[in-house]
mmCIF file of N, CA, C and O in Angstrom:
data_model
loop_
_atom_site.group_PDB
_atom_site.id
_atom_site.type_symbol
_atom_site.label_atom_id
_atom_site.label_comp_id
_atom_site.label_asym_id
_atom_site.label_seq_id
_atom_site.Cartn_x
_atom_site.Cartn_y
_atom_site.Cartn_z
ATOM 1 N N UNK D 143 -363.181 16.261 -4.562
ATOM 2 C CA UNK D 143 -363.712 17.078 -3.489
ATOM 3 C C UNK D 143 -362.588 17.726 -2.668
ATOM 4 O O UNK D 143 -362.675 18.882 -2.329
ATOM 5 N N UNK D 144 -361.549 16.963 -2.366
ATOM 6 C CA UNK D 144 -360.461 17.546 -1.577
ATOM 7 C C UNK D 144 -359.703 18.611 -2.358
ATOM 8 O O UNK D 144 -359.151 19.527 -1.757
ATOM 9 N N UNK D 145 -359.685 18.484 -3.691
ATOM 10 C CA UNK D 145 -359.020 19.511 -4.502
ATOM 11 C C UNK D 145 -359.695 20.863 -4.330
ATOM 12 O O UNK D 145 -359.026 21.887 -4.186
ATOM 13 N N UNK D 146 -361.009 20.861 -4.341
ATOM 14 C CA UNK D 146 -361.759 22.108 -4.195
ATOM 15 C C UNK D 146 -361.543 22.693 -2.801
ATOM 16 O O UNK D 146 -361.373 23.906 -2.644
ATOM 17 N N UNK D 147 -361.512 21.842 -1.807
ATOM 18 C CA UNK D 147 -361.287 22.316 -0.438
ATOM 19 C C UNK D 147 -359.900 22.932 -0.306
ATOM 20 O O UNK D 147 -359.741 24.007 0.293
ATOM 21 N N UNK D 148 -358.879 22.278 -0.861
ATOM 22 C CA UNK D 148 -357.518 22.822 -0.799
ATOM 23 C C UNK D 148 -357.414 24.164 -1.521
ATOM 24 O O UNK D 148 -356.784 25.094 -1.026
ATOM 25 N N UNK D 149 -358.017 24.247 -2.699
ATOM 26 C CA UNK D 149 -357.993 25.513 -3.434
ATOM 27 C C UNK D 149 -358.721 26.611 -2.666
ATOM 28 O O UNK D 149 -358.258 27.758 -2.610
ATOM 29 N N UNK D 150 -359.842 26.278 -2.064
ATOM 30 C CA UNK D 150 -360.595 27.256 -1.281
ATOM 31 C C UNK D 150 -359.779 27.739 -0.090
ATOM 32 O O UNK D 150 -359.742 28.939 0.193
ATOM 33 N N UNK D 151 -359.121 26.825 0.600
ATOM 34 C CA UNK D 151 -358.280 27.218 1.733
ATOM 35 C C UNK D 151 -357.109 28.095 1.305
ATOM 36 O O UNK D 151 -356.763 29.072 1.978
ATOM 37 N N UNK D 152 -356.484 27.758 0.167
ATOM 38 C CA UNK D 152 -355.370 28.569 -0.330
ATOM 39 C C UNK D 152 -355.839 29.978 -0.688
ATOM 40 O O UNK D 152 -355.189 30.969 -0.341
ATOM 41 N N UNK D 153 -356.966 30.071 -1.369
ATOM 42 C CA UNK D 153 -357.499 31.385 -1.752
ATOM 43 C C UNK D 153 -357.899 32.173 -0.513
ATOM 44 O O UNK D 153 -357.609 33.374 -0.405
ATOM 45 N N UNK D 154 -358.540 31.511 0.441
ATOM 46 C CA UNK D 154 -358.946 32.170 1.684
ATOM 47 C C UNK D 154 -357.732 32.681 2.463
ATOM 48 O O UNK D 154 -357.750 33.782 3.000
ATOM 49 N N UNK D 155 -356.657 31.899 2.494
ATOM 50 C CA UNK D 155 -355.461 32.348 3.205
ATOM 51 C C UNK D 155 -354.815 33.553 2.508
ATOM 52 O O UNK D 155 -354.293 34.451 3.174
ATOM 53 N N UNK D 156 -354.856 33.605 1.166
ATOM 54 C CA UNK D 156 -354.334 34.778 0.456
ATOM 55 C C UNK D 156 -355.186 36.008 0.745
ATOM 56 O O UNK D 156 -354.670 37.124 0.866
ATOM 57 N N UNK D 157 -356.498 35.828 0.865
ATOM 58 C CA UNK D 157 -357.383 36.957 1.179
ATOM 59 C C UNK D 157 -357.068 37.499 2.573
ATOM 60 O O UNK D 157 -356.960 38.716 2.771
ATOM 61 N N UNK D 158 -356.903 36.607 3.538
ATOM 62 C CA UNK D 158 -356.576 37.043 4.899
ATOM 63 C C UNK D 158 -355.214 37.732 4.924
ATOM 64 O O UNK D 158 -355.047 38.774 5.564
ATOM 65 N N UNK D 159 -354.236 37.166 4.217
ATOM 66 C CA UNK D 159 -352.912 37.773 4.165
ATOM 67 C C UNK D 159 -352.993 39.178 3.566
ATOM 68 O O UNK D 159 -352.387 40.116 4.090
ATOM 69 N N UNK D 160 -353.736 39.338 2.482
ATOM 70 C CA UNK D 160 -353.880 40.652 1.844
ATOM 71 C C UNK D 160 -354.534 41.644 2.795
ATOM 72 O O UNK D 160 -354.123 42.805 2.882
ATOM 73 N N UNK D 161 -355.535 41.181 3.518
ATOM 74 C CA UNK D 161 -356.225 42.045 4.460
ATOM 75 C C UNK D 161 -355.274 42.505 5.565
ATOM 76 O O UNK D 161 -355.263 43.680 5.947
ATOM 77 N N UNK D 162 -354.462 41.589 6.083
ATOM 78 C CA UNK D 162 -353.494 41.957 7.118
ATOM 79 C C UNK D 162 -352.482 42.978 6.618
ATOM 80 O O UNK D 162 -352.150 43.934 7.315
ATOM 81 N N UNK D 163 -351.998 42.771 5.403
ATOM 82 C CA UNK D 163 -350.989 43.682 4.846
ATOM 83 C C UNK D 163 -351.576 45.062 4.595
ATOM 84 O O UNK D 163 -350.917 46.078 4.825
ATOM 85 N N UNK D 164 -352.814 45.112 4.158
ATOM 86 C CA UNK D 164 -353.430 46.406 3.851
ATOM 87 C C UNK D 164 -353.757 47.181 5.128
ATOM 88 O O UNK D 164 -353.503 48.389 5.218
ATOM 89 N N UNK D 165 -354.312 46.520 6.133
ATOM 90 C CA UNK D 165 -354.815 47.232 7.298
ATOM 91 C C UNK D 165 -353.843 47.331 8.473
ATOM 92 O O UNK D 165 -354.036 48.148 9.356
ATOM 93 N N UNK D 166 -352.809 46.494 8.513
ATOM 94 C CA UNK D 166 -351.887 46.534 9.640
ATOM 95 C C UNK D 166 -350.421 46.593 9.197
ATOM 96 O O UNK D 166 -349.598 45.841 9.708
ATOM 97 N N UNK D 167 -350.066 47.468 8.272
ATOM 98 C CA UNK D 167 -348.668 47.472 7.813
ATOM 99 C C UNK D 167 -347.692 47.926 8.892
ATOM 100 O O UNK D 167 -346.582 47.417 8.975
ATOM 101 N N UNK D 168 -348.069 48.879 9.743
ATOM 102 C CA UNK D 168 -347.155 49.344 10.788
ATOM 103 C C UNK D 168 -346.959 48.280 11.858
ATOM 104 O O UNK D 168 -345.874 48.123 12.380
ATOM 105 N N UNK D 169 -348.010 47.571 12.186
ATOM 106 C CA UNK D 169 -347.925 46.555 13.239
ATOM 107 C C UNK D 169 -347.115 45.348 12.764
ATOM 108 O O UNK D 169 -346.344 44.783 13.519
ATOM 109 N N UNK D 170 -347.265 44.957 11.503
ATOM 110 C CA UNK D 170 -346.573 43.769 10.998
ATOM 111 C C UNK D 170 -345.108 44.038 10.689
ATOM 112 O O UNK D 170 -344.252 43.202 10.921
ATOM 113 N N UNK D 171 -344.826 45.168 10.119
ATOM 114 C CA UNK D 171 -343.472 45.549 9.704
ATOM 115 C C UNK D 171 -342.740 44.413 9.007
ATOM 116 O O UNK D 171 -343.161 43.957 7.961
ATOM 117 N N UNK D 172 -341.642 43.916 9.584
ATOM 118 C CA UNK D 172 -340.833 42.899 8.913
ATOM 119 C C UNK D 172 -341.453 41.511 8.964
ATOM 120 O O UNK D 172 -340.940 40.589 8.354
ATOM 121 N N UNK D 173 -342.544 41.337 9.691
ATOM 122 C CA UNK D 173 -343.208 40.031 9.721
ATOM 123 C C UNK D 173 -343.897 39.727 8.393
ATOM 124 O O UNK D 173 -344.256 38.587 8.127
ATOM 125 N N UNK D 174 -344.081 40.733 7.566
ATOM 126 C CA UNK D 174 -344.746 40.536 6.275
ATOM 127 C C UNK D 174 -343.930 39.605 5.387
ATOM 128 O O UNK D 174 -344.489 38.745 4.705
ATOM 129 N N UNK D 175 -342.613 39.730 5.403
ATOM 130 C CA UNK D 175 -341.764 38.917 4.529
ATOM 131 C C UNK D 175 -341.885 37.417 4.818
ATOM 132 O O UNK D 175 -342.138 36.642 3.893
ATOM 133 N N UNK D 176 -341.752 36.959 6.063
ATOM 134 C CA UNK D 176 -341.941 35.521 6.298
ATOM 135 C C UNK D 176 -343.344 35.038 5.971
ATOM 136 O O UNK D 176 -343.529 33.928 5.459
ATOM 137 N N UNK D 177 -344.350 35.869 6.247
ATOM 138 C CA UNK D 177 -345.718 35.472 5.923
ATOM 139 C C UNK D 177 -345.896 35.301 4.421
ATOM 140 O O UNK D 177 -346.545 34.380 3.952
ATOM 141 N N UNK D 178 -345.319 36.221 3.641
ATOM 142 C CA UNK D 178 -345.424 36.138 2.190
ATOM 143 C C UNK D 178 -344.738 34.881 1.661
ATOM 144 O O UNK D 178 -345.291 34.157 0.829
ATOM 145 N N UNK D 179 -343.540 34.607 2.162
ATOM 146 C CA UNK D 179 -342.819 33.414 1.712
ATOM 147 C C UNK D 179 -343.579 32.151 2.113
ATOM 148 O O UNK D 179 -343.677 31.194 1.344
ATOM 149 N N UNK D 180 -344.165 32.150 3.307
ATOM 150 C CA UNK D 180 -344.961 31.014 3.762
ATOM 151 C C UNK D 180 -346.160 30.801 2.837
ATOM 152 O O UNK D 180 -346.457 29.673 2.433
ATOM 153 N N UNK D 181 -346.844 31.887 2.474
ATOM 154 C CA UNK D 181 -347.992 31.782 1.578
ATOM 155 C C UNK D 181 -347.588 31.216 0.219
ATOM 156 O O UNK D 181 -348.297 30.395 -0.356
ATOM 157 N N UNK D 182 -346.444 31.652 -0.298
ATOM 158 C CA UNK D 182 -345.976 31.133 -1.580
ATOM 159 C C UNK D 182 -345.678 29.639 -1.498
ATOM 160 O O UNK D 182 -346.010 28.874 -2.403
ATOM 161 N N UNK D 183 -345.049 29.213 -0.402
ATOM 162 C CA UNK D 183 -344.746 27.793 -0.231
ATOM 163 C C UNK D 183 -345.993 26.949 -0.129
ATOM 164 O O UNK D 183 -346.107 25.888 -0.753
ATOM 165 N N UNK D 184 -346.950 27.402 0.647
ATOM 166 C CA UNK D 184 -348.210 26.658 0.789
ATOM 167 C C UNK D 184 -348.961 26.615 -0.530
ATOM 168 O O UNK D 184 -349.534 25.583 -0.900
ATOM 169 N N UNK D 185 -348.949 27.718 -1.265
ATOM 170 C CA UNK D 185 -349.606 27.735 -2.568
ATOM 171 C C UNK D 185 -348.949 26.748 -3.525
ATOM 172 O O UNK D 185 -349.627 26.053 -4.287
ATOM 173 N N UNK D 186 -347.638 26.641 -3.479
ATOM 174 C CA UNK D 186 -346.926 25.684 -4.322
ATOM 175 C C UNK D 186 -347.261 24.244 -3.935
ATOM 176 O O UNK D 186 -347.435 23.389 -4.802
ATOM 177 N N UNK D 187 -347.389 23.981 -2.644
ATOM 178 C CA UNK D 187 -347.799 22.646 -2.201
ATOM 179 C C UNK D 187 -349.202 22.319 -2.694
ATOM 180 O O UNK D 187 -349.463 21.221 -3.201
ATOM 181 N N UNK D 188 -350.122 23.258 -2.552
ATOM 182 C CA UNK D 188 -351.497 23.043 -3.019
ATOM 183 C C UNK D 188 -351.518 22.847 -4.525
ATOM 184 O O UNK D 188 -352.225 21.984 -5.042
ATOM 185 N N UNK D 189 -350.720 23.622 -5.255
ATOM 186 C CA UNK D 189 -350.634 23.461 -6.709
ATOM 187 C C UNK D 189 -350.166 22.050 -7.073
ATOM 188 O O UNK D 189 -350.704 21.422 -7.985
ATOM 189 N N UNK D 190 -349.162 21.553 -6.343
ATOM 190 C CA UNK D 190 -348.645 20.216 -6.652
ATOM 191 C C UNK D 190 -349.673 19.136 -6.367
ATOM 192 O O UNK D 190 -349.740 18.136 -7.075
ATOM 193 N N UNK D 191 -350.473 19.332 -5.342
ATOM 194 C CA UNK D 191 -351.482 18.329 -4.995
ATOM 195 C C UNK D 191 -352.674 18.392 -5.940
ATOM 196 O O UNK D 191 -353.161 17.367 -6.414
ATOM 197 N N UNK D 192 -353.148 19.592 -6.229
ATOM 198 C CA UNK D 192 -354.394 19.750 -6.981
ATOM 199 C C UNK D 192 -354.182 19.586 -8.477
ATOM 200 O O UNK D 192 -354.905 18.839 -9.139
ATOM 201 N N UNK D 193 -353.197 20.261 -9.053
ATOM 202 C CA UNK D 193 -353.090 20.308 -10.502
ATOM 203 C C UNK D 193 -352.114 19.290 -11.087
ATOM 204 O O UNK D 193 -352.402 18.662 -12.088
ATOM 205 N N UNK D 194 -350.945 19.159 -10.498
ATOM 206 C CA UNK D 194 -349.909 18.349 -11.123
ATOM 207 C C UNK D 194 -350.115 16.868 -10.832
ATOM 208 O O UNK D 194 -350.167 16.040 -11.730
ATOM 209 N N UNK D 195 -350.212 16.520 -9.561
ATOM 210 C CA UNK D 195 -350.364 15.132 -9.109
ATOM 211 C C UNK D 195 -349.263 14.235 -9.677
ATOM 212 O O UNK D 195 -348.514 14.623 -10.548
ATOM 213 N N UNK D 196 -349.142 13.057 -9.193
ATOM 214 C CA UNK D 196 -348.153 12.119 -9.721
ATOM 215 C C UNK D 196 -346.733 12.468 -9.306
ATOM 216 O O UNK D 196 -346.490 13.226 -8.384
ATOM 217 N N UNK D 197 -345.767 11.896 -10.021
ATOM 218 C CA UNK D 197 -344.356 12.042 -9.665
ATOM 219 C C UNK D 197 -343.836 13.449 -9.873
ATOM 220 O O UNK D 197 -342.983 13.920 -9.137
ATOM 221 N N UNK D 198 -344.311 14.134 -10.885
ATOM 222 C CA UNK D 198 -343.815 15.496 -11.098
ATOM 223 C C UNK D 198 -344.322 16.441 -10.014
ATOM 224 O O UNK D 198 -343.690 17.454 -9.727
ATOM 225 N N UNK D 199 -345.435 16.108 -9.390
ATOM 226 C CA UNK D 199 -345.948 16.923 -8.294
ATOM 227 C C UNK D 199 -345.105 16.828 -7.044
ATOM 228 O O UNK D 199 -345.119 17.720 -6.200
ATOM 229 N N UNK D 200 -344.341 15.733 -6.913
ATOM 230 C CA UNK D 200 -343.489 15.573 -5.740
ATOM 231 C C UNK D 200 -342.403 16.650 -5.722
ATOM 232 O O UNK D 200 -342.047 17.174 -4.670
ATOM 233 N N UNK D 201 -341.877 17.002 -6.888
ATOM 234 C CA UNK D 201 -340.865 18.067 -6.952
ATOM 235 C C UNK D 201 -341.422 19.394 -6.501
ATOM 236 O O UNK D 201 -340.790 20.107 -5.713
ATOM 237 N N UNK D 202 -342.619 19.737 -6.977
ATOM 238 C CA UNK D 202 -343.250 20.986 -6.557
ATOM 239 C C UNK D 202 -343.584 20.952 -5.072
ATOM 240 O O UNK D 202 -343.409 21.937 -4.362
ATOM 241 N N UNK D 203 -344.057 19.812 -4.591
ATOM 242 C CA UNK D 203 -344.383 19.682 -3.172
ATOM 243 C C UNK D 203 -343.144 19.810 -2.302
ATOM 244 O O UNK D 203 -343.167 20.470 -1.264
ATOM 245 N N UNK D 204 -342.040 19.175 -2.719
ATOM 246 C CA UNK D 204 -340.792 19.285 -1.964
ATOM 247 C C UNK D 204 -340.264 20.704 -1.950
ATOM 248 O O UNK D 204 -339.774 21.198 -0.924
ATOM 249 N N UNK D 205 -340.366 21.385 -3.090
ATOM 250 C CA UNK D 205 -339.945 22.786 -3.154
ATOM 251 C C UNK D 205 -340.831 23.646 -2.265
ATOM 252 O O UNK D 205 -340.351 24.543 -1.559
ATOM 253 N N UNK D 206 -342.128 23.367 -2.268
ATOM 254 C CA UNK D 206 -343.052 24.106 -1.405
ATOM 255 C C UNK D 206 -342.732 23.909 0.064
ATOM 256 O O UNK D 206 -342.752 24.860 0.852
ATOM 257 N N UNK D 207 -342.413 22.677 0.457
ATOM 258 C CA UNK D 207 -342.048 22.406 1.854
ATOM 259 C C UNK D 207 -340.756 23.127 2.219
ATOM 260 O O UNK D 207 -340.626 23.682 3.314
ATOM 261 N N UNK D 208 -339.788 23.158 1.291
ATOM 262 C CA UNK D 208 -338.536 23.876 1.547
ATOM 263 C C UNK D 208 -338.794 25.375 1.712
ATOM 264 O O UNK D 208 -338.217 26.016 2.599
ATOM 265 N N UNK D 209 -339.662 25.928 0.897
ATOM 266 C CA UNK D 209 -339.994 27.348 0.996
ATOM 267 C C UNK D 209 -340.693 27.646 2.326
ATOM 268 O O UNK D 209 -340.413 28.650 2.973
ATOM 269 N N UNK D 210 -341.593 26.759 2.741
ATOM 270 C CA UNK D 210 -342.263 26.939 4.033
ATOM 271 C C UNK D 210 -341.240 26.880 5.164
ATOM 272 O O UNK D 210 -341.293 27.664 6.116
ATOM 273 N N UNK D 211 -340.270 25.972 5.073
ATOM 274 C CA UNK D 211 -339.223 25.894 6.087
ATOM 275 C C UNK D 211 -338.390 27.165 6.149
ATOM 276 O O UNK D 211 -338.066 27.656 7.238
ATOM 277 N N UNK D 212 -338.045 27.715 4.995
ATOM 278 C CA UNK D 212 -337.299 28.982 4.950
ATOM 279 C C UNK D 212 -338.108 30.099 5.597
ATOM 280 O O UNK D 212 -337.581 30.911 6.357
ATOM 281 N N UNK D 213 -339.412 30.115 5.317
ATOM 282 C CA UNK D 213 -340.272 31.147 5.895
ATOM 283 C C UNK D 213 -340.331 31.029 7.409
ATOM 284 O O UNK D 213 -340.301 32.034 8.119
ATOM 285 N N UNK D 214 -340.405 29.805 7.918
ATOM 286 C CA UNK D 214 -340.458 29.627 9.367
ATOM 287 C C UNK D 214 -339.139 30.039 10.023
ATOM 288 O O UNK D 214 -339.134 30.624 11.112
ATOM 289 N N UNK D 215 -338.019 29.770 9.372
ATOM 290 C CA UNK D 215 -336.727 30.205 9.903
ATOM 291 C C UNK D 215 -336.635 31.733 9.897
ATOM 292 O O UNK D 215 -336.171 32.344 10.864
ATOM 293 N N UNK D 216 -337.091 32.363 8.819
ATOM 294 C CA UNK D 216 -337.104 33.828 8.769
ATOM 295 C C UNK D 216 -338.001 34.412 9.855
ATOM 296 O O UNK D 216 -337.644 35.420 10.483
ATOM 297 N N UNK D 217 -339.146 33.788 10.070
ATOM 298 C CA UNK D 217 -340.055 34.264 11.109
ATOM 299 C C UNK D 217 -339.398 34.153 12.486
ATOM 300 O O UNK D 217 -339.514 35.055 13.309
ATOM 301 N N UNK D 218 -338.693 33.068 12.715
ATOM 302 C CA UNK D 218 -337.984 32.899 13.978
ATOM 303 C C UNK D 218 -336.921 33.986 14.161
ATOM 304 O O UNK D 218 -336.804 34.580 15.236
ATOM 305 N N UNK D 219 -336.174 34.272 13.104
ATOM 306 C CA UNK D 219 -335.146 35.320 13.171
ATOM 307 C C UNK D 219 -335.776 36.672 13.466
ATOM 308 O O UNK D 219 -335.293 37.433 14.320
ATOM 309 N N UNK D 220 -336.868 36.996 12.787
ATOM 310 C CA UNK D 220 -337.531 38.282 12.985
ATOM 311 C C UNK D 220 -338.082 38.378 14.407
ATOM 312 O O UNK D 220 -337.935 39.402 15.076
ATOM 313 N N UNK D 221 -338.702 37.310 14.893
ATOM 314 C CA UNK D 221 -339.252 37.330 16.254
ATOM 315 C C UNK D 221 -338.156 37.490 17.297
ATOM 316 O O UNK D 221 -338.308 38.246 18.253
ATOM 317 N N UNK D 222 -337.065 36.763 17.142
ATOM 318 C CA UNK D 222 -335.958 36.881 18.099
ATOM 319 C C UNK D 222 -335.393 38.290 18.067
ATOM 320 O O UNK D 222 -335.081 38.870 19.112
ATOM 321 N N UNK D 223 -335.284 38.871 16.883
ATOM 322 C CA UNK D 223 -334.769 40.236 16.772
ATOM 323 C C UNK D 223 -335.670 41.220 17.510
ATOM 324 O O UNK D 223 -335.202 42.060 18.266
ATOM 325 N N UNK D 224 -336.991 41.134 17.290
ATOM 326 C CA UNK D 224 -337.901 42.074 17.936
ATOM 327 C C UNK D 224 -338.025 41.820 19.432
ATOM 328 O O UNK D 224 -338.266 42.750 20.199
ATOM 329 N N UNK D 225 -337.878 40.589 19.872
ATOM 330 C CA UNK D 225 -337.929 40.299 21.316
ATOM 331 C C UNK D 225 -336.657 40.776 22.015
ATOM 332 O O UNK D 225 -336.692 41.091 23.194
ATOM 333 N N UNK D 226 -335.539 40.802 21.304
ATOM 334 C CA UNK D 226 -334.284 41.213 21.923
ATOM 335 C C UNK D 226 -334.157 42.730 22.029
ATOM 336 O O UNK D 226 -333.314 43.212 22.769
ATOM 337 N N UNK D 227 -334.996 43.464 21.297
ATOM 338 C CA UNK D 227 -334.958 44.922 21.396
ATOM 339 C C UNK D 227 -335.504 45.351 22.754
ATOM 340 O O UNK D 227 -336.390 44.704 23.295
ATOM 341 N N UNK D 228 -334.980 46.433 23.304
ATOM 342 C CA UNK D 228 -335.513 46.903 24.589
ATOM 343 C C UNK D 228 -336.968 47.331 24.438
ATOM 344 O O UNK D 228 -337.350 47.949 23.441
ATOM 345 N N UNK D 229 -337.766 46.956 25.421
ATOM 346 C CA UNK D 229 -339.193 47.276 25.329
ATOM 347 C C UNK D 229 -339.416 48.730 25.706
ATOM 348 O O UNK D 229 -338.724 49.305 26.533
ATOM 349 N N UNK D 230 -340.429 49.276 25.122
ATOM 350 C CA UNK D 230 -340.791 50.669 25.358
ATOM 351 C C UNK D 230 -341.761 51.089 24.293
ATOM 352 O O UNK D 230 -341.869 50.481 23.247
ATOM 353 N N UNK D 231 -342.483 52.108 24.566
ATOM 354 C CA UNK D 231 -343.445 52.544 23.576
ATOM 355 C C UNK D 231 -342.771 53.379 22.516
ATOM 356 O O UNK D 231 -341.997 54.261 22.799
ATOM 357 N N UNK D 232 -343.067 53.031 21.297
ATOM 358 C CA UNK D 232 -342.511 53.814 20.208
ATOM 359 C C UNK D 232 -343.608 54.701 19.643
ATOM 360 O O UNK D 232 -344.789 54.510 19.895
ATOM 361 N N UNK D 233 -343.226 55.653 18.854
ATOM 362 C CA UNK D 233 -344.184 56.588 18.283
ATOM 363 C C UNK D 233 -345.056 55.923 17.233
ATOM 364 O O UNK D 233 -346.141 56.394 16.948
ATOM 365 N N UNK D 234 -344.579 54.845 16.635
ATOM 366 C CA UNK D 234 -345.350 54.175 15.583
ATOM 367 C C UNK D 234 -346.638 53.575 16.116
ATOM 368 O O UNK D 234 -347.642 53.560 15.453
ATOM 369 N N UNK D 235 -346.608 53.073 17.348
ATOM 370 C CA UNK D 235 -347.766 52.360 17.878
ATOM 371 C C UNK D 235 -348.775 53.290 18.538
ATOM 372 O O UNK D 235 -349.839 52.860 18.933
ATOM 373 N N UNK D 236 -348.449 54.559 18.680
ATOM 374 C CA UNK D 236 -349.388 55.479 19.312
ATOM 375 C C UNK D 236 -350.580 55.764 18.415
ATOM 376 O O UNK D 236 -351.610 56.203 18.890
ATOM 377 N N UNK D 237 -350.466 55.498 17.122
ATOM 378 C CA UNK D 237 -351.575 55.754 16.223
ATOM 379 C C UNK D 237 -352.638 54.675 16.290
ATOM 380 O O UNK D 237 -353.734 54.826 15.807
ATOM 381 N N UNK D 238 -352.331 53.527 16.937
ATOM 382 C CA UNK D 238 -353.311 52.441 17.016
ATOM 383 C C UNK D 238 -354.215 52.600 18.188
ATOM 384 O O UNK D 238 -354.057 52.849 19.237
#
């Protein structure tokens, strides 16, 4: 039962991610990269839990956790970069 729930959550998160990328590309800009890496890491963790299981799944799970950590560090870098920029209205956001 938990396998089906994990797979459903992973698929649902990919659908939401795809929707965000399609409809808000200007708003997300460089935030897309950390989100994509995060999704890949979470998918790898779910794969290790649902399909592989056992000792070989620990390697996939550890790799997935490392990928999620890299994504969170990238997200932090991107957020700090955008927060450090001087605030002001840009022409890109006038279309929203």
